[in-house]
C-alpha atoms as a printed R data frame, in Angstrom:
    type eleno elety resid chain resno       x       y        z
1   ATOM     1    CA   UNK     A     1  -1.454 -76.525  -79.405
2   ATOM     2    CA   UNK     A     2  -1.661 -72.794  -78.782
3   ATOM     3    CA   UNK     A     3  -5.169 -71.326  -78.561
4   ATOM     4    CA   UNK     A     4  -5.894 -67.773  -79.627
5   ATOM     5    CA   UNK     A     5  -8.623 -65.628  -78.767
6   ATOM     6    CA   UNK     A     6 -10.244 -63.925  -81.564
7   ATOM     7    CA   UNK     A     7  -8.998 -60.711  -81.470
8   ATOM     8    CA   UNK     A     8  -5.785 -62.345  -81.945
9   ATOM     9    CA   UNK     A     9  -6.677 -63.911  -84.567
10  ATOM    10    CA   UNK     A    10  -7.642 -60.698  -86.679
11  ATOM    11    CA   UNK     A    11  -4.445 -59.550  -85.563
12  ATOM    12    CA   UNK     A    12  -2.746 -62.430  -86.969
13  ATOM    13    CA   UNK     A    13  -4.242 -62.328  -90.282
14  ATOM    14    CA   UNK     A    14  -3.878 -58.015  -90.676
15  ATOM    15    CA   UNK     A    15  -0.552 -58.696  -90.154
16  ATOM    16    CA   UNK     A    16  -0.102 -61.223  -92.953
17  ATOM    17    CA   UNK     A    17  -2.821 -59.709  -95.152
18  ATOM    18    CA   UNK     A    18  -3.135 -55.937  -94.493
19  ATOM    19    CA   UNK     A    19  -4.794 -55.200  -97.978
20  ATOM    20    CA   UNK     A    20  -6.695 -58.691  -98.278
21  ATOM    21    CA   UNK     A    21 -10.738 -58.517  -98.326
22  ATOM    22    CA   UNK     A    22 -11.950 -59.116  -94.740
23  ATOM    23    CA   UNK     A    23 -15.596 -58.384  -95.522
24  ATOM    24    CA   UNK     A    24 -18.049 -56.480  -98.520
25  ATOM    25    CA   UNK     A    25 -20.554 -55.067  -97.459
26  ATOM    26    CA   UNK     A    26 -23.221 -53.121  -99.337
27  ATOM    27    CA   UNK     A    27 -20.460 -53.511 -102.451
28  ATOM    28    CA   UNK     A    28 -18.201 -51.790  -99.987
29  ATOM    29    CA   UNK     A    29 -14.570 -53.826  -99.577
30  ATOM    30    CA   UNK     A    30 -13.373 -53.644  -96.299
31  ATOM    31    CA   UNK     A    31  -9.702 -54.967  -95.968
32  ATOM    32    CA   UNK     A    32  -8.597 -56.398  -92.958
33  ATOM    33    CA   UNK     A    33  -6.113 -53.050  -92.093
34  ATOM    34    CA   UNK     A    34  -9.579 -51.123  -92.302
35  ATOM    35    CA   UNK     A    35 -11.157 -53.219  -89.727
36  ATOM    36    CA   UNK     A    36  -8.705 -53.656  -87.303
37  ATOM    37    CA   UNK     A    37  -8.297 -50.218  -87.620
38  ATOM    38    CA   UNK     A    38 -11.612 -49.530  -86.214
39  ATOM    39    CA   UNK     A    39 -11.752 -52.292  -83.215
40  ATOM    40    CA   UNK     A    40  -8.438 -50.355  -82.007
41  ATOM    41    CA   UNK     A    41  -9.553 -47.189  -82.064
42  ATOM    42    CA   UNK     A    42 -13.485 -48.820  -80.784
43  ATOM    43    CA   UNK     A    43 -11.676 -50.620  -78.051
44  ATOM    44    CA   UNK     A    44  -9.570 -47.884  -76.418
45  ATOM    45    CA   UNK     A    45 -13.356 -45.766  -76.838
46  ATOM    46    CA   UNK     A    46 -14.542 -49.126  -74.530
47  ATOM    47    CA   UNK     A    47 -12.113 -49.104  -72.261
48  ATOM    48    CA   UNK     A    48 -12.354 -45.461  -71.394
49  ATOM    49    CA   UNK     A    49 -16.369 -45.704  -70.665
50  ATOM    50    CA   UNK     A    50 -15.291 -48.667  -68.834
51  ATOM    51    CA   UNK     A    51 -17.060 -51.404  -70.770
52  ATOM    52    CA   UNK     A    52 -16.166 -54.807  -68.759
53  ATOM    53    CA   UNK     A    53 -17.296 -57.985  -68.336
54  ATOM    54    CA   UNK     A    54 -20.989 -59.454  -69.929
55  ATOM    55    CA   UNK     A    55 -22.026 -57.367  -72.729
56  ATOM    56    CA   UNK     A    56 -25.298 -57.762  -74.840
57  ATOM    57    CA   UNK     A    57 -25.129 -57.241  -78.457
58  ATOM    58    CA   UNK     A    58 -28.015 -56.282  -80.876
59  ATOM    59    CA   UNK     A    59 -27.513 -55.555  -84.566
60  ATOM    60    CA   UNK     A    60 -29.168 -55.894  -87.804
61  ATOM    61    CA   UNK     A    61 -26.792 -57.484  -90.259
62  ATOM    62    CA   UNK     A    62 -23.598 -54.773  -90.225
63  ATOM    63    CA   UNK     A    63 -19.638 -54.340  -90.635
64  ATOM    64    CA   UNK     A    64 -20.077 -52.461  -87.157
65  ATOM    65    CA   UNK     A    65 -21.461 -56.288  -85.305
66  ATOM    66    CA   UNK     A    66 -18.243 -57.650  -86.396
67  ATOM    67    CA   UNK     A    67 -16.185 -54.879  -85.678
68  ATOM    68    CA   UNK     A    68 -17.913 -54.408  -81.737
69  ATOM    69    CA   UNK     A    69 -17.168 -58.493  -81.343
70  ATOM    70    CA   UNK     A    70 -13.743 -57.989  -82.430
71  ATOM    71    CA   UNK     A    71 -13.020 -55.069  -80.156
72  ATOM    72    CA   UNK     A    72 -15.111 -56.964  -77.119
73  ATOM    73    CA   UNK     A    73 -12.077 -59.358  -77.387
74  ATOM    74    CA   UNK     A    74  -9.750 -57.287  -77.219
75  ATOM    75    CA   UNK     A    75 -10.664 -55.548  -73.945
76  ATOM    76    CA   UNK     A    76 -11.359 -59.089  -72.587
77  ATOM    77    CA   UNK     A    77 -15.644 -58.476  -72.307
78  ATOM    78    CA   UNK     A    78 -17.831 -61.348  -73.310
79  ATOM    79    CA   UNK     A    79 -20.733 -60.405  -75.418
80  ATOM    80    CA   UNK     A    80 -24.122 -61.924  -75.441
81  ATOM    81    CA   UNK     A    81 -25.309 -61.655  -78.868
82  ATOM    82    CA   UNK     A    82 -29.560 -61.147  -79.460
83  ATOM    83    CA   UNK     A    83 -31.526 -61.257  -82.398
84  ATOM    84    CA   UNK     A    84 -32.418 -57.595  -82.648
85  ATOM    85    CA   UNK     A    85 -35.694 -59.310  -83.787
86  ATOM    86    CA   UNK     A    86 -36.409 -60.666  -80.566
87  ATOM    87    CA   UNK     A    87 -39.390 -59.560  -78.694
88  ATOM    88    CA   UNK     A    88 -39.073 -57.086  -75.829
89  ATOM    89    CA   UNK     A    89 -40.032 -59.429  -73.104
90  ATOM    90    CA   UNK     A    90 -37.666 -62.103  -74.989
91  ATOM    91    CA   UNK     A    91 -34.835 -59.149  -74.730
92  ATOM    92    CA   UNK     A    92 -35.394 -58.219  -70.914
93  ATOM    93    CA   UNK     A    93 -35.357 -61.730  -70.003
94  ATOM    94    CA   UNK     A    94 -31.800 -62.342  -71.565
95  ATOM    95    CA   UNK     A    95 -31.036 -58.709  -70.225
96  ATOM    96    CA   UNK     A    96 -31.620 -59.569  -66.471
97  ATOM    97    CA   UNK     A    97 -30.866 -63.226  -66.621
98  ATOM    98    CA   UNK     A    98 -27.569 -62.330  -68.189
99  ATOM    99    CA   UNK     A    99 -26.444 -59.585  -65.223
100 ATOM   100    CA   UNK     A   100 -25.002 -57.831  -68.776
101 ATOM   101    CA   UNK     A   101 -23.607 -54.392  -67.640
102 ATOM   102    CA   UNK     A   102 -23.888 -52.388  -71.055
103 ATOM   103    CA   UNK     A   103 -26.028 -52.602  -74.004
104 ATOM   104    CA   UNK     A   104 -24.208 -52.265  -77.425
105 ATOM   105    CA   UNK     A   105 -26.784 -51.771  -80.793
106 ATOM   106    CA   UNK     A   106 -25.821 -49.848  -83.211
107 ATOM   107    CA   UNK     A   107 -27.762 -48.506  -86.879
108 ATOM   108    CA   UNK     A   108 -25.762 -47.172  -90.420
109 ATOM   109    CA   UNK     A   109 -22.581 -45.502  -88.499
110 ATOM   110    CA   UNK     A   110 -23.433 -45.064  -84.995
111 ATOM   111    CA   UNK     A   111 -22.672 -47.489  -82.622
112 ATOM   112    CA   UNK     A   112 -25.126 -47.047  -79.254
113 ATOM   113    CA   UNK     A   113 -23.442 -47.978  -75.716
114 ATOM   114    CA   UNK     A   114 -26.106 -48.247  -72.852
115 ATOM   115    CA   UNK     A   115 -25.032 -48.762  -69.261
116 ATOM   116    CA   UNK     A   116 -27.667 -51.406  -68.108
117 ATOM   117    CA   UNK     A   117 -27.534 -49.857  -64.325
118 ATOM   118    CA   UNK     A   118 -27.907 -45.923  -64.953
119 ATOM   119    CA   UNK     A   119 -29.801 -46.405  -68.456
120 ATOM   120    CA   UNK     A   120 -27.261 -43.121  -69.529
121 ATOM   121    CA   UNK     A   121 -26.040 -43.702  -73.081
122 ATOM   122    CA   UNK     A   122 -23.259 -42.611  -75.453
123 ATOM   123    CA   UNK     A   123 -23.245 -42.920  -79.334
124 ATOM   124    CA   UNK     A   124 -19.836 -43.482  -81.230
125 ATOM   125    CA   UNK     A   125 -19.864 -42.889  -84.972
126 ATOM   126    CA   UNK     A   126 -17.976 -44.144  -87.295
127 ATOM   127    CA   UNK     A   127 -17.811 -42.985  -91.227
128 ATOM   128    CA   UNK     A   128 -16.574 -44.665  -94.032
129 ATOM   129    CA   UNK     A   129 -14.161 -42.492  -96.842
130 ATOM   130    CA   UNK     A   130 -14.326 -43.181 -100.388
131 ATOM   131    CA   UNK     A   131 -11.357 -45.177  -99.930
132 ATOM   132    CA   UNK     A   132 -13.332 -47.284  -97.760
133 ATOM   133    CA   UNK     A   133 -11.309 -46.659  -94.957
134 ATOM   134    CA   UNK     A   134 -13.086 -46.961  -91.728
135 ATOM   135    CA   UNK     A   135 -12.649 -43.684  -89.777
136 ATOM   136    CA   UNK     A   136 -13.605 -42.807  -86.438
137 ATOM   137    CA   UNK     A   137 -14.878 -39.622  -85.586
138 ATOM   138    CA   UNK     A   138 -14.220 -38.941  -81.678
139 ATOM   139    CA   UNK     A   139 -10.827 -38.060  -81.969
140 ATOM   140    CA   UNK     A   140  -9.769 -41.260  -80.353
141 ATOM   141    CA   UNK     A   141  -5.871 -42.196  -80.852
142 ATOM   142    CA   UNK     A   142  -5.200 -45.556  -79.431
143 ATOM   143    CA   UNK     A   143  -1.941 -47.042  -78.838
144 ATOM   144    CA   UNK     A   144  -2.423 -50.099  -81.447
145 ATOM   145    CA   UNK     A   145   0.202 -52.175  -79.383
146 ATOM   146    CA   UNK     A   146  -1.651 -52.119  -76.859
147 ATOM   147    CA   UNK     A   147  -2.583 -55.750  -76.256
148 ATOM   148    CA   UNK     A   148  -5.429 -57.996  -73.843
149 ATOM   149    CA   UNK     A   149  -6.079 -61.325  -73.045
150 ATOM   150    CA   UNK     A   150  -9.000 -63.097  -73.462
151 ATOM   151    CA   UNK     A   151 -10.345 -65.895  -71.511
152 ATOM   152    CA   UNK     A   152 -12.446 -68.889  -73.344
153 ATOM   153    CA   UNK     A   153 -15.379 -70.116  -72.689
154 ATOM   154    CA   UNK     A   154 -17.432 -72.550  -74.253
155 ATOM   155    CA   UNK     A   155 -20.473 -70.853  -74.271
């Protein structure tokens, strides 16, 4: 039995079903071409920061949670999801205990990146067309062969 890794796994299915439905959102379709669009170009963004290893994840219910979890998998990072509802002594605890080295929360199109050490930040914002074609706006081109492996863990 082979295992795959979850970005694979997107990768898989845009393959097979470029135009297919992945998510709606706000009555927004998103098809699965759209959305692996943006973890490409979001992933080369990550890997040029460098954004490694534990990574904690806040946000409210949003296509841009799915599409930072999807391009954490990519690059091989493990994320640490939190209830952005959480309290802030409930967040710092999982925030030290967790040794995370960024901070990833996002609102509407921006996507927030906080380095956990230094506390500097960096906002990457992504817009959606009237085609509903996800679109970055950094002027990122990644290579989208570029490929990563994933470990697994069970939690």
């Amino acid at each position: 039995m082979k295992i795959f890794h979850l970005y694979e796994l997107l990768k898989y299915q845009t393959q097979k079903f470029p135009k297919d439905i992945f998510i709606t959102f706000r009555e927004i379709d998103y098809t699965y071409s759209d959305v692996m669009y943006q973890v490409e170009l979001l992933s080369h963004f990550f890997n040029q920061l460098p954004v490694n290893g534990k990574v904690i994840v806040s946000f409210k219910n949003s296509p841009l949670f799915i599409i930072v979890i999807f391009s954490l998998s990519k690059i091989n990072a493990l994320p640490i999801c939190i209830n952005p509802l959480f309290t802030i002594s409930e967040m710092e605890e999982i925030i030290t205990s967790s040794e995370a080295e960024y901070i990833i929360t996002g609102a509407d199109n921006d996507i927030k990146i906080i380095n956990c050490k230094t506390h500097e930040s960096v906002t990457y914002t992504i817009t959606a067309e009237k085609n509903h074609s996800l679109e970055c706006c950094d002027g990122v081109s990644p290579d989208p062969y570029e490929e990563a492996i994933c470990f697994y863990t069970s939690g």
